[in-house]
mmCIF file of C-alpha atoms in Angstrom:
data_model
loop_
_atom_site.group_PDB
_atom_site.id
_atom_site.type_symbol
_atom_site.label_atom_id
_atom_site.label_comp_id
_atom_site.label_asym_id
_atom_site.label_seq_id
_atom_site.Cartn_x
_atom_site.Cartn_y
_atom_site.Cartn_z
ATOM 1 C CA UNK A 15 0.000 0.000 0.000
ATOM 2 C CA UNK A 16 1.435 3.362 -0.973
ATOM 3 C CA UNK A 17 2.175 5.767 1.785
ATOM 4 C CA UNK A 18 2.935 9.454 1.432
ATOM 5 C CA UNK A 19 4.507 10.719 4.620
ATOM 6 C CA UNK A 20 3.823 14.101 6.144
ATOM 7 C CA UNK A 21 7.289 15.654 6.365
ATOM 8 C CA UNK A 22 7.869 18.842 8.372
ATOM 9 C CA UNK A 23 11.009 20.831 7.722
ATOM 10 C CA UNK A 24 12.268 23.354 10.249
ATOM 11 C CA UNK A 25 15.116 25.364 8.824
ATOM 12 C CA UNK A 26 16.910 28.551 9.703
ATOM 13 C CA UNK A 27 16.753 31.776 7.733
ATOM 14 C CA UNK A 28 20.176 31.164 6.258
ATOM 15 C CA UNK A 29 19.906 27.548 5.127
ATOM 16 C CA UNK A 30 16.493 28.169 3.593
ATOM 17 C CA UNK A 31 17.508 31.007 1.302
ATOM 18 C CA UNK A 32 17.226 28.692 -1.668
ATOM 19 C CA UNK A 33 13.714 27.722 -0.672
ATOM 20 C CA UNK A 34 12.646 31.308 -0.387
ATOM 21 C CA UNK A 35 14.361 32.439 -3.586
ATOM 22 C CA UNK A 36 12.987 29.655 -5.752
ATOM 23 C CA UNK A 37 9.573 29.366 -4.193
ATOM 24 C CA UNK A 38 7.766 26.067 -3.895
ATOM 25 C CA UNK A 39 7.442 25.679 -7.680
ATOM 26 C CA UNK A 40 11.169 26.072 -8.122
ATOM 27 C CA UNK A 41 11.911 23.643 -5.329
ATOM 28 C CA UNK A 42 9.600 21.088 -6.867
ATOM 29 C CA UNK A 43 11.604 21.295 -10.107
ATOM 30 C CA UNK A 44 14.709 20.551 -8.041
ATOM 31 C CA UNK A 45 13.078 17.387 -6.725
ATOM 32 C CA UNK A 46 11.975 18.716 -3.352
ATOM 33 C CA UNK A 47 9.332 16.309 -1.993
ATOM 34 C CA UNK A 48 5.899 17.899 -2.479
ATOM 35 C CA UNK A 49 4.716 16.268 0.749
ATOM 36 C CA UNK A 50 7.219 18.299 2.804
ATOM 37 C CA UNK A 51 6.288 21.627 4.326
ATOM 38 C CA UNK A 52 8.806 24.226 5.380
ATOM 39 C CA UNK A 53 8.723 26.309 8.536
ATOM 40 C CA UNK A 54 11.379 28.971 8.447
ATOM 41 C CA UNK A 55 13.037 30.135 11.668
ATOM 42 C CA UNK A 56 15.294 33.072 12.414
ATOM 43 C CA UNK A 57 17.784 30.525 13.729
ATOM 44 C CA UNK A 58 17.547 26.774 14.240
ATOM 45 C CA UNK A 59 18.530 27.477 17.864
ATOM 46 C CA UNK A 60 15.100 29.068 18.212
ATOM 47 C CA UNK A 61 13.453 25.678 17.701
ATOM 48 C CA UNK A 62 12.041 24.274 20.917
ATOM 49 C CA UNK A 63 11.529 20.616 21.824
ATOM 50 C CA UNK A 64 7.846 21.349 22.366
ATOM 51 C CA UNK A 65 7.533 22.723 18.810
ATOM 52 C CA UNK A 66 8.971 19.524 17.360
ATOM 53 C CA UNK A 67 6.669 17.391 19.489
ATOM 54 C CA UNK A 68 3.710 19.510 18.392
ATOM 55 C CA UNK A 69 4.596 18.672 14.787
ATOM 56 C CA UNK A 70 4.305 14.975 15.616
ATOM 57 C CA UNK A 71 1.046 15.634 17.450
ATOM 58 C CA UNK A 72 -0.238 17.450 14.369
ATOM 59 C CA UNK A 73 0.409 14.418 12.209
ATOM 60 C CA UNK A 74 4.018 14.590 11.057
ATOM 61 C CA UNK A 75 5.530 11.246 10.097
ATOM 62 C CA UNK A 76 9.033 12.681 9.907
ATOM 63 C CA UNK A 77 10.738 15.900 10.955
ATOM 64 C CA UNK A 78 13.760 17.410 9.268
ATOM 65 C CA UNK A 79 15.728 20.138 11.052
ATOM 66 C CA UNK A 80 18.229 22.134 9.034
ATOM 67 C CA UNK A 81 20.760 24.531 10.511
ATOM 68 C CA UNK A 82 24.165 25.996 9.809
ATOM 69 C CA UNK A 83 27.379 23.944 9.957
ATOM 70 C CA UNK A 84 28.253 23.042 13.558
ATOM 71 C CA UNK A 85 31.007 25.590 14.056
ATOM 72 C CA UNK A 86 29.812 28.144 11.525
ATOM 73 C CA UNK A 87 26.361 29.069 12.771
ATOM 74 C CA UNK A 88 25.428 32.636 11.946
ATOM 75 C CA UNK A 89 24.359 32.958 15.582
ATOM 76 C CA UNK A 90 27.390 31.082 16.935
ATOM 77 C CA UNK A 91 25.746 28.234 18.890
ATOM 78 C CA UNK A 92 22.255 28.094 17.387
ATOM 79 C CA UNK A 93 22.622 25.001 15.246
ATOM 80 C CA UNK A 94 24.405 23.180 18.064
ATOM 81 C CA UNK A 95 21.507 23.919 20.385
ATOM 82 C CA UNK A 96 19.090 22.654 17.734
ATOM 83 C CA UNK A 97 21.088 19.438 17.362
ATOM 84 C CA UNK A 98 20.928 18.854 21.124
ATOM 85 C CA UNK A 99 17.156 19.357 21.077
ATOM 86 C CA UNK A 100 16.767 16.957 18.183
ATOM 87 C CA UNK A 101 18.666 14.363 20.206
ATOM 88 C CA UNK A 102 16.356 15.016 23.178
ATOM 89 C CA UNK A 103 13.329 14.351 20.963
ATOM 90 C CA UNK A 104 14.955 11.227 19.554
ATOM 91 C CA UNK A 105 15.534 9.917 23.074
ATOM 92 C CA UNK A 106 11.928 10.624 24.040
ATOM 93 C CA UNK A 107 10.614 8.933 20.874
ATOM 94 C CA UNK A 108 12.731 5.884 21.629
ATOM 95 C CA UNK A 109 11.351 5.805 25.169
ATOM 96 C CA UNK A 110 7.864 5.776 23.671
ATOM 97 C CA UNK A 111 8.821 2.863 21.423
ATOM 98 C CA UNK A 112 8.857 4.995 18.276
ATOM 99 C CA UNK A 113 11.751 5.154 15.808
ATOM 100 C CA UNK A 114 14.041 8.043 16.741
ATOM 101 C CA UNK A 115 15.122 8.117 13.093
ATOM 102 C CA UNK A 116 11.889 9.902 12.294
ATOM 103 C CA UNK A 117 13.730 13.097 13.160
ATOM 104 C CA UNK A 118 17.106 14.171 11.820
ATOM 105 C CA UNK A 119 19.318 17.229 12.170
ATOM 106 C CA UNK A 120 21.210 18.374 9.081
ATOM 107 C CA UNK A 121 24.030 20.904 9.244
ATOM 108 C CA UNK A 122 24.243 22.506 5.801
ATOM 109 C CA UNK A 123 26.089 25.430 4.254
ATOM 110 C CA UNK A 124 24.210 28.685 3.984
ATOM 111 C CA UNK A 125 22.870 30.059 0.741
ATOM 112 C CA UNK A 126 22.008 28.299 -2.494
ATOM 113 C CA UNK A 127 22.859 24.639 -2.593
ATOM 114 C CA UNK A 128 21.388 21.265 -3.649
ATOM 115 C CA UNK A 129 22.124 19.644 -0.272
ATOM 116 C CA UNK A 130 19.024 21.214 1.234
ATOM 117 C CA UNK A 131 16.784 19.373 -1.211
ATOM 118 C CA UNK A 132 18.803 16.180 -0.780
ATOM 119 C CA UNK A 133 18.460 16.308 3.006
ATOM 120 C CA UNK A 134 14.680 16.505 2.822
ATOM 121 C CA UNK A 135 14.582 13.782 0.158
ATOM 122 C CA UNK A 136 16.709 11.573 2.397
ATOM 123 C CA UNK A 137 14.373 12.041 5.362
ATOM 124 C CA UNK A 138 11.352 11.511 3.112
ATOM 125 C CA UNK A 139 12.717 8.227 1.759
ATOM 126 C CA UNK A 140 13.664 7.025 5.222
ATOM 127 C CA UNK A 141 10.205 7.832 6.550
ATOM 128 C CA UNK A 142 8.521 6.034 3.659
ATOM 129 C CA UNK A 143 10.531 2.957 4.665
ATOM 130 C CA UNK A 144 9.339 3.204 8.263
ATOM 131 C CA UNK A 145 5.706 3.721 7.361
ATOM 132 C CA UNK A 146 3.147 5.957 9.078
ATOM 133 C CA UNK A 147 4.004 7.366 12.467
ATOM 134 C CA UNK A 148 2.812 5.150 15.332
ATOM 135 C CA UNK A 149 1.200 8.318 16.692
ATOM 136 C CA UNK A 150 -0.997 8.306 13.582
ATOM 137 C CA UNK A 151 -1.937 4.667 13.774
ATOM 138 C CA UNK A 152 1.235 3.199 12.281
ATOM 139 C CA UNK A 153 3.382 0.481 13.819
ATOM 140 C CA UNK A 154 6.974 1.077 14.924
ATOM 141 C CA UNK A 155 9.532 -1.104 13.160
ATOM 142 C CA UNK B 2 19.115 23.207 45.029
ATOM 143 C CA UNK B 3 17.404 19.867 44.633
ATOM 144 C CA UNK B 4 18.445 18.247 41.353
ATOM 145 C CA UNK B 5 16.004 16.058 39.474
ATOM 146 C CA UNK B 6 15.530 14.603 36.010
ATOM 147 C CA UNK B 7 12.460 13.544 34.100
ATOM 148 C CA UNK B 8 11.541 9.909 34.413
ATOM 149 C CA UNK B 9 11.611 7.845 31.206
ATOM 150 C CA UNK B 10 8.487 8.810 29.296
ATOM 151 C CA UNK B 11 7.221 5.257 28.891
ATOM 152 C CA UNK B 12 7.240 4.894 32.669
ATOM 153 C CA UNK B 13 4.991 7.937 33.094
ATOM 154 C CA UNK B 14 2.750 6.911 30.186
ATOM 155 C CA UNK B 15 2.234 3.592 31.960
ATOM 156 C CA UNK B 16 1.335 5.388 35.217
ATOM 157 C CA UNK B 17 -1.455 7.342 33.523
ATOM 158 C CA UNK B 18 -2.631 4.577 31.207
ATOM 159 C CA UNK B 19 -5.889 4.241 33.118
ATOM 160 C CA UNK B 20 -6.908 7.885 33.195
ATOM 161 C CA UNK B 21 -8.395 10.283 30.658
ATOM 162 C CA UNK B 22 -7.483 13.666 32.119
ATOM 163 C CA UNK B 23 -4.130 14.565 33.636
ATOM 164 C CA UNK B 24 -2.968 17.695 35.404
ATOM 165 C CA UNK B 25 0.741 18.018 34.588
ATOM 166 C CA UNK B 26 1.975 20.172 37.413
ATOM 167 C CA UNK B 27 5.356 21.881 37.428
ATOM 168 C CA UNK B 28 7.179 23.758 40.163
ATOM 169 C CA UNK B 29 8.989 27.075 39.823
ATOM 170 C CA UNK B 30 11.514 26.132 42.503
ATOM 171 C CA UNK B 31 14.636 24.015 42.171
ATOM 172 C CA UNK B 32 13.316 21.814 39.372
ATOM 173 C CA UNK B 33 12.773 24.860 37.170
ATOM 174 C CA UNK B 34 16.374 25.920 37.680
ATOM 175 C CA UNK B 35 17.727 22.484 36.795
ATOM 176 C CA UNK B 36 15.336 22.246 33.821
ATOM 177 C CA UNK B 37 13.560 19.149 35.061
ATOM 178 C CA UNK B 38 10.110 20.340 36.078
ATOM 179 C CA UNK B 39 9.467 23.971 35.194
ATOM 180 C CA UNK B 40 7.005 25.462 32.731
ATOM 181 C CA UNK B 41 8.941 24.383 29.660
ATOM 182 C CA UNK B 42 9.314 20.822 30.889
ATOM 183 C CA UNK B 43 5.601 20.676 31.742
ATOM 184 C CA UNK B 44 4.767 21.622 28.164
ATOM 185 C CA UNK B 45 7.123 18.940 26.844
ATOM 186 C CA UNK B 46 5.872 16.189 29.148
ATOM 187 C CA UNK B 47 2.216 16.990 28.456
ATOM 188 C CA UNK B 48 2.923 16.691 24.740
ATOM 189 C CA UNK B 49 4.782 13.407 25.228
ATOM 190 C CA UNK B 50 1.959 11.992 27.332
ATOM 191 C CA UNK B 51 -0.563 12.892 24.640
ATOM 192 C CA UNK B 52 1.676 11.267 22.026
ATOM 193 C CA UNK B 53 2.077 8.187 24.215
ATOM 194 C CA UNK B 54 -1.688 7.930 24.548
ATOM 195 C CA UNK B 55 -2.126 8.389 20.776
ATOM 196 C CA UNK B 56 0.228 5.475 20.222
ATOM 197 C CA UNK B 57 -2.013 3.407 22.477
ATOM 198 C CA UNK B 58 -4.972 4.454 20.349
ATOM 199 C CA UNK B 59 -6.592 6.619 22.974
ATOM 200 C CA UNK B 60 -6.998 10.288 23.766
ATOM 201 C CA UNK B 61 -5.543 11.969 26.825
ATOM 202 C CA UNK B 62 -6.601 15.431 27.957
ATOM 203 C CA UNK B 63 -3.921 17.431 29.701
ATOM 204 C CA UNK B 64 -3.914 20.574 31.789
ATOM 205 C CA UNK B 65 -0.511 22.254 31.959
ATOM 206 C CA UNK B 66 0.231 24.340 35.038
ATOM 207 C CA UNK B 67 3.100 25.354 37.260
ATOM 208 C CA UNK B 68 2.936 26.329 40.924
ATOM 209 C CA UNK B 69 5.295 28.774 42.611
ATOM 210 C CA UNK B 70 6.359 25.891 44.832
ATOM 211 C CA UNK B 71 4.985 22.496 45.736
ATOM 212 C CA UNK B 72 6.623 22.388 49.160
ATOM 213 C CA UNK B 73 4.293 24.877 50.864
ATOM 214 C CA UNK B 74 0.687 24.329 51.914
ATOM 215 C CA UNK B 75 -0.621 27.589 50.488
ATOM 216 C CA UNK B 76 0.568 26.804 46.978
ATOM 217 C CA UNK B 77 -0.758 23.240 47.072
ATOM 218 C CA UNK B 78 -4.160 24.700 47.934
ATOM 219 C CA UNK B 79 -4.011 26.449 44.562
ATOM 220 C CA UNK B 80 -4.732 23.087 42.920
ATOM 221 C CA UNK B 81 -8.368 23.708 43.873
ATOM 222 C CA UNK B 82 -8.738 25.890 40.775
ATOM 223 C CA UNK B 83 -8.648 22.764 38.581
ATOM 224 C CA UNK B 84 -10.981 20.739 40.792
ATOM 225 C CA UNK B 85 -13.064 18.299 38.799
ATOM 226 C CA UNK B 86 -10.989 18.784 35.657
ATOM 227 C CA UNK B 87 -8.465 15.958 36.114
ATOM 228 C CA UNK B 88 -8.359 12.306 37.105
ATOM 229 C CA UNK B 89 -4.723 12.290 38.204
ATOM 230 C CA UNK B 90 -1.836 14.671 38.811
ATOM 231 C CA UNK B 91 1.650 14.139 37.428
ATOM 232 C CA UNK B 92 3.872 16.274 39.623
ATOM 233 C CA UNK B 93 7.129 17.446 38.104
ATOM 234 C CA UNK B 94 8.351 18.756 41.440
ATOM 235 C CA UNK B 95 10.892 16.877 43.520
ATOM 236 C CA UNK B 96 9.696 14.116 45.811
ATOM 237 C CA UNK B 97 8.803 16.726 48.419
ATOM 238 C CA UNK B 98 6.148 18.160 46.128
ATOM 239 C CA UNK B 99 4.647 14.750 45.369
ATOM 240 C CA UNK B 100 4.513 13.994 49.097
ATOM 241 C CA UNK B 101 2.928 17.359 49.886
ATOM 242 C CA UNK B 102 0.177 16.772 47.340
ATOM 243 C CA UNK B 103 -0.391 13.308 48.793
ATOM 244 C CA UNK B 104 -0.367 14.723 52.352
ATOM 245 C CA UNK B 105 -2.751 17.568 51.688
ATOM 246 C CA UNK B 106 -5.091 16.176 49.042
ATOM 247 C CA UNK B 107 -6.324 12.817 50.294
ATOM 248 C CA UNK B 108 -8.596 12.152 47.320
ATOM 249 C CA UNK B 109 -6.154 13.102 44.562
ATOM 250 C CA UNK B 110 -4.153 10.491 42.688
ATOM 251 C CA UNK B 111 -0.620 11.801 42.234
ATOM 252 C CA UNK B 112 2.288 10.363 40.249
ATOM 253 C CA UNK B 113 5.934 11.494 40.089
ATOM 254 C CA UNK B 114 7.140 12.891 36.779
ATOM 255 C CA UNK B 115 10.774 13.171 37.810
ATOM 256 C CA UNK B 116 13.382 11.228 39.710
ATOM 257 C CA UNK B 117 14.753 13.312 42.571
ATOM 258 C CA UNK B 118 18.502 12.923 42.455
ATOM 259 C CA UNK B 119 20.500 14.967 44.962
ATOM 260 C CA UNK B 120 21.380 18.355 46.469
ATOM 261 C CA UNK B 121 23.728 19.979 44.037
ATOM 262 C CA UNK B 122 24.844 22.924 42.005
ATOM 263 C CA UNK B 123 25.370 23.763 38.364
ATOM 264 C CA UNK B 124 29.003 22.942 37.549
ATOM 265 C CA UNK B 125 28.544 24.026 33.935
ATOM 266 C CA UNK B 126 25.656 24.553 31.573
ATOM 267 C CA UNK B 127 23.605 21.376 31.642
ATOM 268 C CA UNK B 128 25.829 19.734 34.249
ATOM 269 C CA UNK B 129 24.962 19.391 37.937
ATOM 270 C CA UNK B 130 27.069 17.856 40.659
ATOM 271 C CA UNK B 131 26.249 16.687 44.168
ATOM 272 C CA UNK B 132 27.584 18.970 46.876
ATOM 273 C CA UNK B 133 25.602 18.236 50.040
ATOM 274 C CA UNK B 134 24.039 15.127 51.566
ATOM 275 C CA UNK B 135 21.733 16.913 53.990
ATOM 276 C CA UNK B 136 23.199 14.807 56.785
ATOM 277 C CA UNK B 137 22.101 17.196 59.509
ATOM 278 C CA UNK B 138 25.508 17.659 61.174
ATOM 279 C CA UNK B 139 27.665 19.922 59.056
ATOM 280 C CA UNK B 140 31.469 19.574 59.274
ATOM 281 C CA UNK B 141 32.366 22.044 56.532
ATOM 282 C CA UNK B 142 34.146 24.319 59.010
ATOM 283 C CA UNK B 143 36.715 21.555 59.507
ATOM 284 C CA UNK B 144 37.111 20.567 55.872
ATOM 285 C CA UNK B 145 37.754 23.818 54.107
ATOM 286 C CA UNK B 146 34.146 24.099 52.948
ATOM 287 C CA UNK B 147 34.274 20.833 50.974
ATOM 288 C CA UNK B 148 31.893 18.084 52.047
ATOM 289 C CA UNK B 149 33.356 14.620 52.645
ATOM 290 C CA UNK B 150 29.925 13.131 53.346
ATOM 291 C CA UNK B 151 28.467 13.974 49.938
ATOM 292 C CA UNK B 152 31.595 14.110 47.836
ATOM 293 C CA UNK B 153 33.714 11.211 49.124
ATOM 294 C CA UNK B 154 32.474 7.931 47.654
ATOM 295 C CA UNK B 155 32.943 6.335 51.082
ATOM 296 C CA UNK B 156 31.807 9.364 53.110
ATOM 297 C CA UNK B 157 35.037 9.112 55.080
ATOM 298 C CA UNK B 158 35.531 11.521 57.967
ATOM 299 C CA UNK B 159 39.321 11.060 57.978
ATOM 300 C CA UNK B 160 40.675 10.801 54.462
ATOM 301 C CA UNK B 161 41.901 10.214 51.943
ATOM 302 C CA UNK B 162 41.659 6.453 51.800
ATOM 303 C CA UNK B 163 44.330 4.262 50.221
ATOM 304 C CA UNK B 164 42.527 4.297 46.913
ATOM 305 C CA UNK B 165 43.176 7.951 46.159
ATOM 306 C CA UNK B 166 45.603 8.102 43.227
ATOM 307 C CA UNK B 167 46.870 11.288 41.642
ATOM 308 C CA UNK B 168 44.048 13.257 43.211
ATOM 309 C CA UNK B 169 41.423 10.965 41.706
ATOM 310 C CA UNK B 170 38.902 8.677 43.389
ATOM 311 C CA UNK B 171 39.349 4.925 42.926
ATOM 312 C CA UNK B 172 35.579 4.495 42.558
ATOM 313 C CA UNK B 173 35.221 6.908 39.631
ATOM 314 C CA UNK B 174 38.427 7.950 37.897
ATOM 315 C CA UNK B 175 36.788 11.098 36.535
ATOM 316 C CA UNK B 176 35.843 12.233 40.034
ATOM 317 C CA UNK B 177 38.364 14.231 42.046
ATOM 318 C CA UNK B 178 39.283 12.810 45.447
ATOM 319 C CA UNK B 179 37.581 15.298 47.724
ATOM 320 C CA UNK B 180 39.954 14.500 50.577
ATOM 321 C CA UNK B 181 42.912 15.379 48.371
ATOM 322 C CA UNK B 182 41.106 18.634 47.594
ATOM 323 C CA UNK B 183 40.407 19.231 51.290
ATOM 324 C CA UNK B 184 44.086 18.789 52.185
ATOM 325 C CA UNK B 185 45.217 20.991 49.298
ATOM 326 C CA UNK B 186 42.764 23.694 50.280
ATOM 327 C CA UNK B 187 43.634 23.618 53.980
ATOM 328 C CA UNK B 188 47.311 23.891 53.025
ATOM 329 C CA UNK B 189 46.640 26.765 50.634
ATOM 330 C CA UNK B 190 44.677 28.689 53.232
ATOM 331 C CA UNK B 191 47.215 28.289 56.034
ATOM 332 C CA UNK B 192 45.256 25.737 58.016
ATOM 333 C CA UNK B 193 47.660 22.815 57.776
ATOM 334 C CA UNK B 194 47.206 21.981 61.436
ATOM 335 C CA UNK B 195 43.612 20.955 60.740
ATOM 336 C CA UNK B 196 44.905 18.072 58.643
ATOM 337 C CA UNK B 197 46.261 16.316 61.698
ATOM 338 C CA UNK B 198 43.005 16.536 63.603
ATOM 339 C CA UNK B 199 41.286 13.181 63.907
ATOM 340 C CA UNK B 200 37.559 13.468 63.477
ATOM 341 C CA UNK B 201 35.682 11.660 66.247
ATOM 342 C CA UNK B 202 33.300 8.818 65.535
ATOM 343 C CA UNK B 203 30.361 10.504 63.960
ATOM 344 C CA UNK B 204 26.862 10.567 65.351
ATOM 345 C CA UNK B 205 24.673 9.783 62.359
ATOM 346 C CA UNK B 206 21.383 10.152 64.216
ATOM 347 C CA UNK B 207 20.825 13.528 62.576
ATOM 348 C CA UNK B 208 21.262 12.020 59.111
ATOM 349 C CA UNK B 209 17.831 10.443 58.936
ATOM 350 C CA UNK B 210 18.893 7.015 60.114
ATOM 351 C CA UNK B 211 16.411 7.332 62.963
ATOM 352 C CA UNK B 212 13.437 7.925 60.682
ATOM 353 C CA UNK B 213 11.973 11.034 59.031
ATOM 354 C CA UNK B 214 13.418 14.248 60.367
ATOM 355 C CA UNK B 215 11.514 17.259 61.584
ATOM 356 C CA UNK B 216 12.606 20.776 62.381
ATOM 357 C CA UNK B 217 10.620 23.112 64.602
ATOM 358 C CA UNK B 218 11.465 26.802 64.910
ATOM 359 C CA UNK B 219 9.705 28.240 67.948
ATOM 360 C CA UNK B 220 10.383 31.758 66.742
ATOM 361 C CA UNK B 221 8.414 31.092 63.572
ATOM 362 C CA UNK B 222 5.579 28.816 64.632
ATOM 363 C CA UNK B 223 2.142 30.334 65.223
#
């Protein structure tokens, strides 16, 4: 049975410049999964654990967080903080018996680049392999 | 402050598996400072409990709230404002808060949301270390301000033991030998003579070995 996952992308102002410049139509031409929605943040360090969990509550099957390279964050420590929060969510998902791999942190260069699209495609493909989120009636593998 | 950490989520989900409405109750005291049971952690746990219930194919209603403290009667009375709106309380305060709710609200079901760990301080961001054992008979005036009861793995009163190597504890190599630190500090502060003092056999009756402790201040009671 085909399954189209609900992918939520949280990305910082700087790593989403491509998304903003091209618009959704342009991204689609680049191969950006149409089932992924982008929420742009001033900095990935602004992303709270509760916001990520809310995404899962709202039906996300996978969550992709994109921030600056570890030691090159525009706001110094923002992407490192985001990575720590992603790990906290992973741990909590595992404790609930749900695959922690449903969330991933990507550290990508700022500006225009194909890696942004690839990161979301990677998370999309991984999530398709896992199936629907157990919070949405799926079964953890 | 009292250091705590959230219990594994599955453990708490199991506690509330039989209820439909939960009051997730934080505390703005110590557990807020150590990021275990303040407003932010209440929001996170409530979300996780709802997700846990969803995974079980059921719906869980949550109320998220935080009291100024859960170790004072007057704040516990504030729970009245949610009367009739919950089937159980998950307290994110330390064990004192859970006990106070149980003491003062005989009909409420209360579960602990955190494990209460120790009395400690913030050694670095996100890192807390034990500093005091609450043993009821402080000897810090003799030990340069460093506590051998809480910080020596063997709670020795005359140390260091033979296992201290290079200033490190034999129990945990990453832990400094507190007795080495006590000697170094006494030396540094011109109190070398204190090193040769033999501490007498300690009376542990004040350390809780005789049952729950109680303190009464006549100047404060009404």
